[in-house]
Short mmCIF file of C-alpha atoms in Angstrom, two decimals:
data_model
loop_
_atom_site.label_atom_id
_atom_site.label_comp_id
_atom_site.label_asym_id
_atom_site.label_seq_id
_atom_site.Cartn_x
_atom_site.Cartn_y
_atom_site.Cartn_z
CA MET A 223 11.30 -27.80 -24.45
CA LYS A 224 10.08 -24.80 -26.38
CA TYR A 225 9.45 -21.24 -25.19
CA THR A 226 7.12 -18.43 -26.25
CA GLU A 227 7.52 -14.74 -26.17
CA GLU A 228 4.71 -14.71 -23.64
CA HIS A 229 7.01 -16.60 -21.29
CA GLU A 230 5.25 -19.90 -21.58
CA TRP A 231 7.15 -23.15 -21.89
CA LEU A 232 5.78 -26.16 -24.09
CA ASP A 233 6.85 -29.71 -23.62
CA ILE A 234 5.61 -32.21 -26.12
CA ASP A 235 5.55 -35.94 -25.56
CA GLU A 236 5.35 -38.79 -28.07
CA ASP A 237 1.58 -38.84 -28.07
CA GLY A 238 1.48 -35.30 -29.42
CA ILE A 239 0.37 -33.97 -25.92
CA VAL A 240 1.80 -30.55 -25.14
CA THR A 241 2.14 -29.61 -21.53
CA VAL A 242 2.07 -25.69 -20.89
CA GLY A 243 3.42 -23.65 -18.03
CA ILE A 244 5.04 -20.41 -17.30
CA THR A 245 8.80 -20.03 -17.03
CA VAL A 246 10.86 -19.39 -13.85
CA HIS A 247 11.57 -15.92 -15.28
CA ALA A 248 7.82 -15.14 -15.63
CA ALA A 249 7.06 -16.52 -12.14
CA GLU A 250 9.86 -14.26 -10.72
CA GLN A 251 8.45 -11.25 -12.60
CA LEU A 252 4.86 -11.95 -11.33
CA GLY A 253 5.81 -12.16 -7.75
CA ASP A 254 3.88 -14.28 -5.25
CA VAL A 255 0.91 -16.00 -7.11
CA VAL A 256 -2.25 -15.90 -5.01
CA PHE A 257 -4.98 -17.08 -7.53
CA VAL A 258 -5.19 -19.17 -10.57
CA GLU A 259 -8.32 -19.82 -12.69
CA LEU A 260 -8.25 -22.61 -15.23
CA PRO A 261 -10.62 -23.52 -18.09
CA ASP A 262 -12.81 -26.58 -17.92
CA ALA A 263 -11.32 -29.37 -19.86
CA PRO A 264 -11.85 -30.52 -22.57
CA LYS A 265 -11.99 -27.16 -24.38
CA THR A 266 -11.13 -26.35 -28.01
CA VAL A 267 -9.05 -23.18 -28.17
CA SER A 268 -7.28 -21.02 -30.74
CA LYS A 269 -3.89 -19.49 -30.41
CA ASP A 270 -3.97 -16.32 -28.24
CA ASP A 271 -7.22 -17.14 -26.62
CA GLU A 272 -7.10 -16.09 -22.99
CA VAL A 273 -7.32 -19.47 -21.25
CA VAL A 274 -5.93 -19.03 -17.74
CA VAL A 275 -6.20 -15.98 -15.27
CA ILE A 276 -3.19 -15.81 -12.92
CA GLU A 277 -3.04 -13.20 -10.15
CA SER A 278 -0.09 -12.28 -8.03
CA VAL A 279 0.10 -9.94 -5.20
CA LYS A 280 0.78 -7.17 -7.64
CA ALA A 281 -1.47 -7.67 -10.65
CA ALA A 282 -3.80 -9.93 -12.87
CA SER A 283 -2.26 -11.52 -15.98
CA ASP A 284 -3.65 -13.92 -18.60
CA ILE A 285 -2.02 -17.03 -19.98
CA LEU A 286 -2.75 -17.30 -23.62
CA ALA A 287 -3.23 -20.46 -25.78
CA PRO A 288 0.11 -20.75 -27.51
CA ILE A 289 -1.28 -22.79 -30.28
CA ASP A 290 -4.69 -24.02 -31.67
CA GLY A 291 -5.74 -27.31 -30.23
CA GLU A 292 -7.80 -28.91 -27.45
CA ILE A 293 -7.07 -28.53 -23.74
CA VAL A 294 -7.45 -32.04 -22.59
CA GLU A 295 -6.43 -31.76 -18.86
CA VAL A 296 -5.66 -28.84 -16.28
CA ASN A 297 -3.72 -28.85 -13.22
CA GLU A 298 -6.13 -28.44 -10.26
CA THR A 299 -3.31 -28.55 -7.64
CA ILE A 300 -2.25 -25.01 -8.62
CA VAL A 301 -5.80 -23.77 -8.09
CA ASP A 302 -5.86 -25.14 -4.58
CA ASP A 303 -2.25 -23.86 -3.86
CA PRO A 304 -1.27 -21.10 -6.13
CA SER A 305 2.13 -20.74 -4.43
CA LYS A 306 3.23 -23.78 -6.27
CA VAL A 307 3.58 -21.58 -9.38
CA ASN A 308 6.41 -19.82 -7.65
CA ASP A 309 7.89 -22.88 -6.11
CA ASP A 310 8.13 -25.02 -9.18
CA PRO A 311 6.89 -23.27 -12.29
CA GLU A 312 8.67 -25.52 -14.83
CA GLY A 313 7.82 -28.72 -13.00
CA ASP A 314 4.85 -29.58 -10.79
CA ALA A 315 3.13 -26.32 -11.44
CA TRP A 316 2.21 -26.89 -15.05
CA PHE A 317 -1.00 -25.30 -16.20
CA PHE A 318 -2.77 -27.44 -18.76
CA LYS A 319 -2.11 -30.12 -21.40
CA MET A 320 -3.16 -29.73 -25.08
CA GLN A 321 -3.71 -32.25 -27.88
CA ILE A 322 -2.46 -30.75 -31.16
CA GLU A 323 -2.83 -31.98 -34.75
CA ASP A 324 0.45 -31.00 -36.14
CA ALA A 325 3.71 -31.00 -34.02
CA SER A 326 5.53 -28.94 -36.58
CA VAL A 327 3.74 -25.76 -35.33
CA LEU A 328 6.21 -25.95 -32.29
CA ASP A 329 9.15 -25.38 -34.61
CA ASP A 330 8.35 -21.72 -34.66
CA PHE A 331 8.98 -21.38 -30.93
CA MET A 332 12.35 -20.58 -29.30
CA ASP A 333 14.55 -23.20 -27.91
CA GLU A 334 16.12 -22.86 -24.50
CA ALA A 335 19.21 -20.95 -25.73
CA ALA A 336 17.04 -18.66 -27.79
CA TYR A 337 14.68 -17.99 -24.82
CA LYS A 338 17.54 -17.25 -22.48
CA LYS A 339 18.84 -14.64 -24.99
CA PHE A 340 15.33 -13.29 -25.12
CA ILE A 341 15.14 -12.50 -21.48
CA ALA A 342 18.62 -11.39 -21.08
CA MET B 504 1.51 -14.29 -20.42
CA SER B 505 0.43 -10.82 -20.80
CA GLU B 506 0.06 -8.21 -18.07
CA LYS B 507 -3.50 -7.33 -17.74
CA ASP B 508 -2.92 -4.24 -15.54
CA ALA B 509 -0.64 -2.06 -17.74
CA ASP B 510 0.63 -0.47 -14.49
CA ALA B 511 1.19 -3.45 -12.11
CA TYR B 512 2.18 -0.83 -9.51
CA SER B 513 -0.30 1.93 -10.57
CA ASP B 514 -1.40 1.86 -6.89
CA TRP B 515 2.00 2.87 -5.76
CA GLN B 516 2.83 5.40 -8.37
CA SER B 517 1.29 8.41 -7.26
CA HIS B 518 -0.04 8.39 -3.84
CA ASP B 519 0.63 7.38 -0.37
CA CYS B 520 -1.21 7.74 2.98
CA ALA B 521 -0.13 9.38 6.06
CA CYS B 522 -1.92 7.29 8.69
CA GLY B 523 1.10 7.06 10.86
CA MET B 524 4.43 8.84 11.40
CA PRO B 525 6.62 10.65 13.81
CA HIS B 526 6.79 14.04 15.03
CA GLY B 527 8.90 17.05 15.68
CA PRO B 528 12.20 18.38 16.74
CA ASP B 529 13.88 20.35 19.36
CA GLY B 530 12.50 23.85 18.66
CA GLY B 531 15.78 24.90 17.39
CA HIS B 532 14.82 23.42 14.05
CA ALA B 533 17.62 25.27 12.35
CA ALA B 534 19.69 22.20 11.80
CA GLY B 535 16.67 19.98 10.81
CA CYS B 536 14.72 22.21 8.44
CA ASP B 537 14.66 24.96 6.03
CA GLY B 538 11.76 27.06 4.82
CA SER B 539 12.18 25.94 1.10
CA GLU B 540 9.88 24.21 -1.15
CA LEU B 541 10.63 21.02 -2.72
CA SER B 542 14.27 21.47 -3.43
CA GLU B 543 15.63 21.32 -6.87
CA ASP B 544 19.02 20.11 -5.90
CA GLU B 545 17.88 16.98 -4.13
CA PRO B 546 19.75 13.86 -5.27
CA ARG B 547 18.15 12.11 -8.22
CA THR B 548 18.65 8.84 -10.09
CA GLU B 549 19.62 8.84 -13.71
CA ASP B 550 15.97 8.53 -14.62
CA GLY B 551 15.25 11.90 -12.74
CA LEU B 552 13.75 10.26 -9.81
CA LEU B 553 14.24 11.58 -6.19
CA MET B 554 16.26 9.39 -4.04
CA THR B 555 15.77 9.01 -0.26
CA PRO B 556 18.86 8.96 2.05
CA LEU B 557 18.49 5.15 2.08
CA HIS B 558 18.60 4.66 -1.73
CA ALA B 559 22.04 3.06 -1.81
CA LEU B 560 20.98 0.64 1.01
CA HIS B 561 17.83 -0.37 -0.83
CA VAL B 562 19.96 -1.15 -4.00
CA GLU B 563 22.54 -3.11 -1.90
CA LEU B 564 19.80 -5.07 -0.28
CA GLY B 565 18.49 -6.15 -3.70
CA ALA B 566 15.27 -4.13 -3.64
CA LYS B 567 13.14 -3.87 -6.77
CA MET B 568 12.90 -0.21 -7.22
CA VAL B 569 9.88 1.51 -8.59
CA GLU B 570 8.64 5.08 -9.13
CA PHE B 571 6.38 6.37 -6.43
CA ALA B 572 5.30 9.97 -6.09
CA GLY B 573 8.39 11.10 -7.92
CA TYR B 574 10.73 9.08 -5.75
CA SER B 575 12.66 5.87 -6.55
CA MET B 576 11.34 3.41 -3.90
CA PRO B 577 11.74 -0.18 -3.07
CA VAL B 578 8.55 -2.08 -3.84
CA GLN B 579 9.97 -5.29 -2.45
CA TYR B 580 13.27 -7.04 -1.54
CA ALA B 581 14.38 -10.63 -2.21
CA MET B 582 11.84 -11.98 0.30
CA GLY B 583 8.99 -11.02 -1.77
CA VAL B 584 5.74 -9.15 -0.83
CA LEU B 585 3.95 -12.00 0.79
CA LYS B 586 6.80 -13.03 3.06
CA GLU B 587 7.51 -9.37 3.88
CA HIS B 588 3.88 -8.93 4.87
CA LEU B 589 3.84 -12.01 7.20
CA HIS B 590 7.19 -11.22 8.68
CA THR B 591 6.03 -7.74 9.71
CA ARG B 592 2.91 -9.21 11.39
CA GLU B 593 5.10 -11.88 13.13
CA LYS B 594 8.27 -10.02 13.97
CA ALA B 595 9.31 -6.55 12.79
CA GLY B 596 9.53 -4.84 9.44
CA LEU B 597 11.66 -1.71 8.58
CA PHE B 598 10.18 0.65 6.04
CA ASP B 599 11.71 3.60 4.30
CA VAL B 600 9.00 6.38 4.42
CA SER B 601 11.38 9.29 3.77
CA HIS B 602 9.22 10.35 0.68
CA MET B 603 6.62 11.58 3.04
CA GLY B 604 6.57 15.27 3.95
CA GLN B 605 7.79 16.43 7.34
CA VAL B 606 6.57 19.79 8.38
CA ILE B 607 7.05 21.98 11.42
CA LEU B 608 4.57 24.59 12.60
CA VAL B 609 6.15 27.15 14.92
CA PRO B 610 4.01 29.80 16.67
CA ARG B 611 5.22 33.29 16.07
CA LYS B 612 2.46 35.71 16.81
CA ALA B 613 -0.35 33.13 16.89
CA SER B 614 -0.84 29.65 18.44
CA ALA B 615 -0.02 26.93 15.86
CA SER B 616 -2.71 24.68 17.24
CA ALA B 617 -5.55 27.31 17.21
CA ALA B 618 -4.56 28.33 13.56
CA LEU B 619 -4.36 24.65 12.37
CA GLU B 620 -7.89 24.20 13.63
CA ALA B 621 -9.03 26.52 10.85
CA LEU B 622 -7.84 23.93 8.31
CA VAL B 623 -8.77 20.62 9.95
CA PRO B 624 -11.85 19.34 11.67
CA GLN B 625 -9.86 17.84 14.54
CA ASN B 626 -9.18 19.04 18.09
CA ILE B 627 -5.58 20.24 17.84
CA GLN B 628 -5.85 22.69 20.77
CA GLY B 629 -6.73 19.84 23.00
CA LEU B 630 -3.93 17.62 21.88
CA GLU B 631 -1.62 17.11 24.81
CA GLU B 632 2.16 17.77 24.57
CA GLY B 633 3.92 14.50 23.52
CA ARG B 634 0.79 13.11 21.72
CA GLN B 635 -0.04 12.60 18.17
CA ARG B 636 -3.34 12.70 16.38
CA TYR B 637 -4.70 11.67 12.90
CA ALA B 638 -6.13 14.69 11.12
CA LEU B 639 -7.52 15.68 7.78
CA LEU B 640 -7.04 18.74 5.65
CA THR B 641 -10.48 19.55 4.21
CA ASN B 642 -11.56 21.69 1.33
CA ASP B 643 -14.58 24.14 1.05
CA GLU B 644 -16.69 21.36 -0.43
CA GLY B 645 -16.08 19.11 2.66
CA GLY B 646 -13.76 16.80 0.73
CA ILE B 647 -10.34 15.54 1.88
CA GLU B 648 -7.33 17.23 0.71
CA ASP B 649 -4.95 14.94 2.57
CA ASP B 650 -4.72 12.93 5.63
CA LEU B 651 -1.98 13.56 8.02
CA MET B 652 -0.46 13.06 11.56
CA VAL B 653 -0.12 16.04 13.82
CA ALA B 654 2.04 15.89 16.93
CA ASN B 655 2.29 18.31 19.77
CA LYS B 656 5.95 18.84 20.54
CA GLY B 657 5.47 21.56 23.19
CA ASP B 658 6.82 24.67 21.36
CA HIS B 659 5.82 23.69 17.97
CA LEU B 660 3.69 21.09 16.04
CA PHE B 661 5.28 18.34 13.84
CA VAL B 662 3.20 17.28 10.96
CA VAL B 663 3.63 14.46 8.46
CA VAL B 664 1.88 14.53 5.19
CA ASN B 665 1.62 12.17 2.09
CA ALA B 666 4.41 12.18 -0.33
CA ALA B 667 2.19 13.05 -3.31
CA ARG B 668 0.47 15.82 -1.41
CA LYS B 669 3.48 17.73 -0.12
CA GLU B 670 3.32 20.69 -2.52
CA PRO B 671 -0.41 21.38 -2.23
CA ASP B 672 -0.39 20.77 1.53
CA LEU B 673 2.48 23.21 1.97
CA ALA B 674 0.66 25.77 -0.03
CA ARG B 675 -2.56 25.22 2.04
CA LEU B 676 -0.67 25.48 5.29
CA ARG B 677 1.26 28.55 4.45
CA GLU B 678 -1.89 30.38 3.12
CA GLY B 679 -3.93 29.33 6.19
CA LEU B 680 -1.20 29.77 8.86
CA GLU B 681 1.36 32.43 7.83
CA PRO B 682 2.40 34.97 8.97
CA GLY B 683 1.21 34.18 12.59
CA VAL B 684 2.76 30.72 12.32
CA VAL B 685 5.95 29.74 10.49
CA VAL B 686 5.55 26.71 8.28
CA LYS B 687 8.81 24.90 7.80
CA HIS B 688 9.39 22.02 5.44
CA VAL B 689 11.93 19.68 6.89
CA THR B 690 14.01 18.37 3.95
CA THR B 691 17.12 17.20 5.77
CA ARG B 692 15.54 14.07 7.68
CA ALA B 693 14.84 10.60 6.59
CA LEU B 694 11.67 8.86 7.85
CA LEU B 695 11.75 5.29 8.98
CA ALA B 696 9.08 2.94 10.41
CA LEU B 697 9.78 -0.13 12.44
CA GLN B 698 6.54 -2.12 12.58
CA GLY B 699 5.49 -5.41 14.11
CA PRO B 700 5.20 -7.21 17.51
CA LYS B 701 8.93 -7.31 18.00
CA ALA B 702 9.53 -3.65 17.19
CA GLU B 703 9.52 -2.60 20.92
CA ALA B 704 12.06 -5.27 21.92
CA VAL B 705 14.29 -4.30 18.97
CA LEU B 706 14.19 -0.63 19.77
CA SER B 707 14.57 -1.21 23.43
CA GLY B 708 18.04 -2.48 22.68
CA ILE B 709 19.02 0.90 21.26
CA ALA B 710 16.84 3.33 23.21
CA PRO B 711 15.40 1.54 26.31
CA GLU B 712 13.06 4.57 27.14
CA LEU B 713 11.09 3.93 24.01
CA ALA B 714 9.38 0.99 25.64
CA GLU B 715 7.52 3.42 27.96
CA MET B 716 5.66 5.01 24.97
CA ARG B 717 2.10 4.27 24.42
CA PHE B 718 0.24 4.25 20.99
CA MET B 719 0.34 7.77 19.51
CA ASP B 720 2.92 8.96 22.07
CA VAL B 721 5.80 11.15 20.66
CA ARG B 722 9.11 12.02 22.07
CA ASP B 723 12.78 12.65 21.20
CA VAL B 724 15.67 10.37 21.95
CA VAL B 725 19.40 10.60 21.36
CA VAL B 726 20.96 7.53 19.86
CA ASP B 727 24.84 7.68 19.30
CA GLY B 728 24.72 11.42 19.54
CA ILE B 729 21.90 11.58 16.89
CA GLU B 730 18.46 13.09 17.84
CA ILE B 731 15.69 11.01 16.56
CA TRP B 732 12.05 12.11 16.73
CA VAL B 733 9.99 9.03 17.56
CA SER B 734 6.24 8.45 17.52
CA ARG B 735 4.57 5.11 18.42
CA SER B 736 2.38 4.70 15.44
CA GLY B 737 2.33 3.31 11.89
CA TYR B 738 0.42 2.19 8.85
CA THR B 739 0.22 -1.64 9.32
CA GLY B 740 -2.26 -2.23 12.22
CA GLU B 741 0.72 -3.55 14.20
CA ASP B 742 2.52 -2.01 17.09
CA GLY B 743 5.35 0.05 15.96
CA PHE B 744 7.48 3.32 15.81
CA GLU B 745 8.03 5.97 13.22
CA MET B 746 11.31 7.80 13.49
CA SER B 747 12.62 10.97 11.91
CA VAL B 748 16.41 10.69 11.62
CA PRO B 749 18.87 13.19 10.20
CA ALA B 750 19.58 12.24 6.57
CA ASP B 751 23.30 11.71 6.89
CA ALA B 752 22.76 9.26 9.93
CA ALA B 753 19.87 7.47 8.48
CA GLU B 754 21.77 4.67 6.60
CA ASN B 755 23.79 3.87 9.82
CA PHE B 756 20.64 3.76 11.92
CA ALA B 757 18.83 1.58 9.43
CA ARG B 758 21.72 -0.93 9.34
CA LYS B 759 21.72 -1.00 13.18
CA LEU B 760 18.12 -1.91 13.14
CA LEU B 761 18.53 -4.48 10.26
CA ALA B 762 21.33 -6.15 12.19
CA HIS B 763 18.71 -7.49 14.66
CA GLU B 764 17.65 -11.06 13.58
CA ASP B 765 13.95 -10.17 13.80
CA VAL B 766 14.06 -7.21 11.45
CA ALA B 767 13.81 -7.48 7.77
CA PRO B 768 13.56 -4.50 5.20
CA ILE B 769 9.88 -4.21 3.76
CA GLY B 770 8.81 -2.66 0.62
CA LEU B 771 5.90 -0.58 -0.60
CA GLY B 772 4.06 -3.77 -1.78
CA ALA B 773 3.67 -5.29 1.68
CA ARG B 774 3.12 -1.75 3.10
CA ASP B 775 0.01 -1.59 0.89
CA SER B 776 -1.33 -5.06 1.79
CA LEU B 777 -0.66 -4.44 5.45
CA ARG B 778 -2.55 -1.18 5.52
CA LEU B 779 -5.37 -2.68 3.47
CA GLU B 780 -5.88 -5.46 6.06
CA ALA B 781 -5.70 -2.93 8.82
CA GLY B 782 -8.51 -1.00 7.01
CA LEU B 783 -6.46 2.17 6.65
CA CYS B 784 -7.09 4.50 3.79
CA LEU B 785 -4.73 5.28 0.95
CA TYR B 786 -5.05 8.88 -0.13
CA GLY B 787 -6.00 9.23 -3.83
CA HIS B 788 -7.67 5.86 -3.82
CA ASP B 789 -9.86 5.46 -0.70
CA ILE B 790 -10.10 9.10 0.01
CA ASP B 791 -9.79 12.14 -2.14
CA ALA B 792 -10.88 15.76 -2.64
CA GLY B 793 -14.30 14.63 -3.48
CA THR B 794 -14.75 12.38 -0.40
CA SER B 795 -15.97 13.63 2.80
CA PRO B 796 -14.66 12.31 6.24
CA VAL B 797 -18.13 10.97 7.14
CA GLU B 798 -18.37 8.96 3.75
CA ALA B 799 -14.80 7.84 4.41
CA ALA B 800 -15.95 6.27 7.65
CA LEU B 801 -13.44 8.56 9.31
CA SER B 802 -16.04 10.40 11.62
CA TRP B 803 -14.16 8.93 14.68
CA SER B 804 -11.33 11.29 13.90
CA ILE B 805 -13.59 14.34 14.42
CA GLN B 806 -13.79 15.01 18.18
CA LYS B 807 -16.94 16.29 19.83
CA ILE B 808 -15.56 19.70 20.57
CA ARG B 809 -15.49 20.49 16.70
CA ARG B 810 -18.93 19.05 16.10
CA ALA B 811 -22.28 20.79 16.00
CA ASP B 812 -22.74 21.34 19.80
CA GLY B 813 -19.10 21.51 20.62
CA ALA B 814 -17.35 24.55 22.21
CA ARG B 815 -15.28 25.04 18.92
CA SER B 816 -17.79 23.77 16.48
CA GLY B 817 -17.07 24.22 12.88
CA GLY B 818 -14.66 26.74 11.62
CA PHE B 819 -12.87 24.48 9.20
CA PRO B 820 -13.25 24.26 5.46
CA GLY B 821 -16.31 22.37 4.39
CA ALA B 822 -17.83 22.51 7.90
CA ASP B 823 -21.38 22.86 6.45
CA ARG B 824 -21.34 19.66 4.70
CA ILE B 825 -19.35 17.66 7.36
CA LEU B 826 -21.36 18.77 10.28
CA ARG B 827 -24.61 17.95 8.40
CA GLU B 828 -23.41 14.52 7.47
CA LEU B 829 -22.29 13.80 10.98
CA ALA B 830 -25.82 14.73 12.36
CA GLU B 831 -27.79 13.03 9.51
CA SER B 832 -25.44 10.51 7.81
CA ALA B 833 -23.87 10.45 4.31
CA PRO B 834 -25.39 8.92 1.11
CA ARG B 835 -22.56 6.44 0.64
CA MET B 836 -19.95 5.01 2.96
CA ARG B 837 -16.57 3.27 2.82
CA VAL B 838 -16.79 -0.32 4.06
CA GLY B 839 -14.84 -3.45 4.19
CA LEU B 840 -15.54 -6.05 1.53
CA LYS B 841 -14.73 -9.53 1.46
CA PRO B 842 -14.91 -11.24 -1.95
CA GLU B 843 -16.03 -14.94 -1.84
CA GLY B 844 -13.58 -17.30 -3.12
CA ARG B 845 -9.98 -16.71 -3.99
CA ALA B 846 -10.02 -14.19 -6.80
CA PRO B 847 -8.76 -10.77 -5.72
CA MET B 848 -10.97 -7.77 -6.60
CA ARG B 849 -8.87 -4.66 -7.10
CA GLU B 850 -9.46 -0.88 -7.45
CA GLY B 851 -12.21 0.01 -9.99
CA VAL B 852 -14.22 -3.21 -9.70
CA PRO B 853 -17.87 -2.16 -9.89
CA LEU B 854 -20.36 -3.32 -7.17
CA TYR B 855 -23.94 -4.49 -7.95
CA ALA B 856 -26.87 -4.98 -5.53
CA ALA B 857 -27.87 -8.09 -7.27
CA GLU B 858 -26.54 -10.76 -9.70
CA ASP B 859 -28.43 -9.20 -12.36
CA GLY B 860 -28.83 -5.59 -11.17
CA ALA B 861 -28.50 -3.02 -14.00
CA ASP B 862 -26.54 -0.21 -12.46
CA PRO B 863 -23.59 -0.49 -10.15
CA VAL B 864 -24.33 0.75 -6.72
CA GLY B 865 -20.65 1.51 -5.80
CA HIS B 866 -17.10 0.39 -6.51
CA ILE B 867 -13.95 -0.97 -4.94
CA THR B 868 -11.24 1.67 -4.12
CA SER B 869 -8.46 -0.66 -2.75
CA GLY B 870 -8.40 -4.37 -2.96
CA GLY B 871 -6.03 -7.38 -3.31
CA PHE B 872 -4.85 -10.55 -1.59
CA GLY B 873 -4.54 -10.28 2.20
CA PRO B 874 -1.67 -12.40 3.18
CA SER B 875 -2.67 -12.65 6.83
CA THR B 876 -6.31 -13.17 6.03
CA GLY B 877 -5.30 -15.80 3.45
CA GLY B 878 -7.81 -14.59 0.93
CA PRO B 879 -8.99 -11.50 -1.11
CA VAL B 880 -9.81 -8.32 0.95
CA ALA B 881 -11.01 -4.97 -0.25
CA MET B 882 -12.61 -1.58 0.72
CA GLY B 883 -15.05 0.45 -1.26
CA TYR B 884 -18.05 2.78 -1.33
CA VAL B 885 -21.53 1.61 -1.14
CA PRO B 886 -25.03 3.34 -0.48
CA ALA B 887 -25.72 3.93 3.16
CA ALA B 888 -28.52 1.39 3.06
CA MET B 889 -26.01 -1.46 2.27
CA THR B 890 -23.36 -0.75 4.85
CA ALA B 891 -24.56 -3.45 7.32
CA PRO B 892 -21.97 -6.07 7.86
CA GLY B 893 -23.21 -9.29 6.23
CA THR B 894 -24.90 -7.52 3.32
CA VAL B 895 -24.17 -9.48 0.10
CA LEU B 896 -23.22 -7.46 -3.08
CA TYR B 897 -21.74 -8.51 -6.30
CA GLY B 898 -18.44 -7.38 -7.75
CA GLN B 899 -18.10 -7.75 -11.54
CA LEU B 900 -14.80 -9.54 -12.46
CA ARG B 901 -13.95 -10.61 -15.96
CA GLY B 902 -17.64 -10.37 -17.04
CA ARG B 903 -19.05 -12.35 -14.04
CA ARG B 904 -20.68 -11.16 -10.90
CA LEU B 905 -19.13 -12.69 -7.82
CA PRO B 906 -20.45 -12.30 -4.22
CA VAL B 907 -18.72 -9.87 -1.90
CA THR B 908 -19.77 -9.52 1.63
CA VAL B 909 -19.68 -6.16 3.53
CA THR B 910 -17.36 -6.86 6.50
CA LYS B 911 -16.37 -4.76 9.55
CA LEU B 912 -12.97 -3.21 9.27
CA PRO B 913 -10.20 -4.02 10.00
CA PHE B 914 -9.75 -7.47 8.62
CA VAL B 915 -6.90 -8.13 11.01
CA ALA B 916 -7.33 -7.03 14.65
CA PRO B 917 -4.91 -4.14 15.56
CA ASN B 918 -2.02 -4.85 17.81
CA PHE B 919 -1.38 -1.60 19.36
CA LYS B 920 0.09 -0.88 22.67
CA ARG B 921 -2.51 1.47 24.26
#
């Protein structure tokens, strides 16, 4: 599992599909999530594109594309029940899956130990 | 993830609304108040923020503290805004509103209620002893300088004003009332609100006589030798009580209430969503110095006797405009707005008459997710011709126009004990 400074987690499988969500820390900071808007898949995106809108009781935030690639699947269950993002942010409440060309771009991101230090 | 709203808590950073609080003292007041302005030696955090008498308790309870009107205040506790909101509607929530201004008006050479009527469009002389009333300090242009609660305590009036408006309000009151009436700023008492359907049962265990009170009644009770000034009112749309407690007794009193299984501490976050669903105004957002009471849909608060044909018609700042608007209507009005779908529309969202209309016809002044309504709710100003419930307007959100329906306020039916 890799982590971004934007508090996203990235999990790559053997087929080069990266699952993206937000961290427990991010979900706690956001507070109760009440609205999620996901892009229509498939969608080609560039790193730092605003791809997801997430609103908590406090404020609106964006989820940025962490890398270049194609969004191939989105998690509609969190649109239907945004509170899942608070309940299981690093599990069932993933946001989208991306197909990437070159898995080595993930090397630049933090591992769990580095992320824990980052949010400490 | 990036925060779009730079100030996630901007709504709570500088304003508050008075729409509900307690009332006055014994008449002796010497113990409870001084005549001073905002005191320089009030306790402060390391960051220089003012602390209420319950500050240590908030920290102990795990509150997330934020700056609000110069105070360090709890925005939420471990339960979180959503559950705190629902808990208040279902059981009872305890709020620290000690940042609000408590002021006593004592007649010396003049009647306090007659004098106050020169500053507000409400009927204060007709306010019975033991009763409280919502009032508005207006300016010469007919705008609202603050909204406040005024209670008749027999030998004096007890007034509660918004935290962020304390200084201008005190200046306005002193200029308008002294020397005939003494204006005393009470700085040695905390203000607590217990709100929700279980509030009466909880307080009855401590002071049984409070169950006899009706909505907007005020009275003093003594609990454990401590005099508490109680009003049956609030800022949530629920039944509830607001209690002015001596600062040094406030923490113990709060602990006593929190010991009840139905009571949870509630932060400013849920306070805001509760009052929004209840259709209550937040000063500085839904009403301000440029908004008239008629535009703000607060005409109900202006009694007949102060209107055009009333026995004490006019005689308050901005009477020309306000009486004219009462007779003719205002060009724009505050209305409830229900965005379609799930996306919250917050303060500042422009409203359009059509999906492709060029210029906005109004804007949202308060908005967010309503936990009890289960969807987005908002309030805003629209032209008088577009105020009919059911009228569909469009709010522009992230470059798209989404339908918003004008809706009768409040979003959640009030639960007062009349």
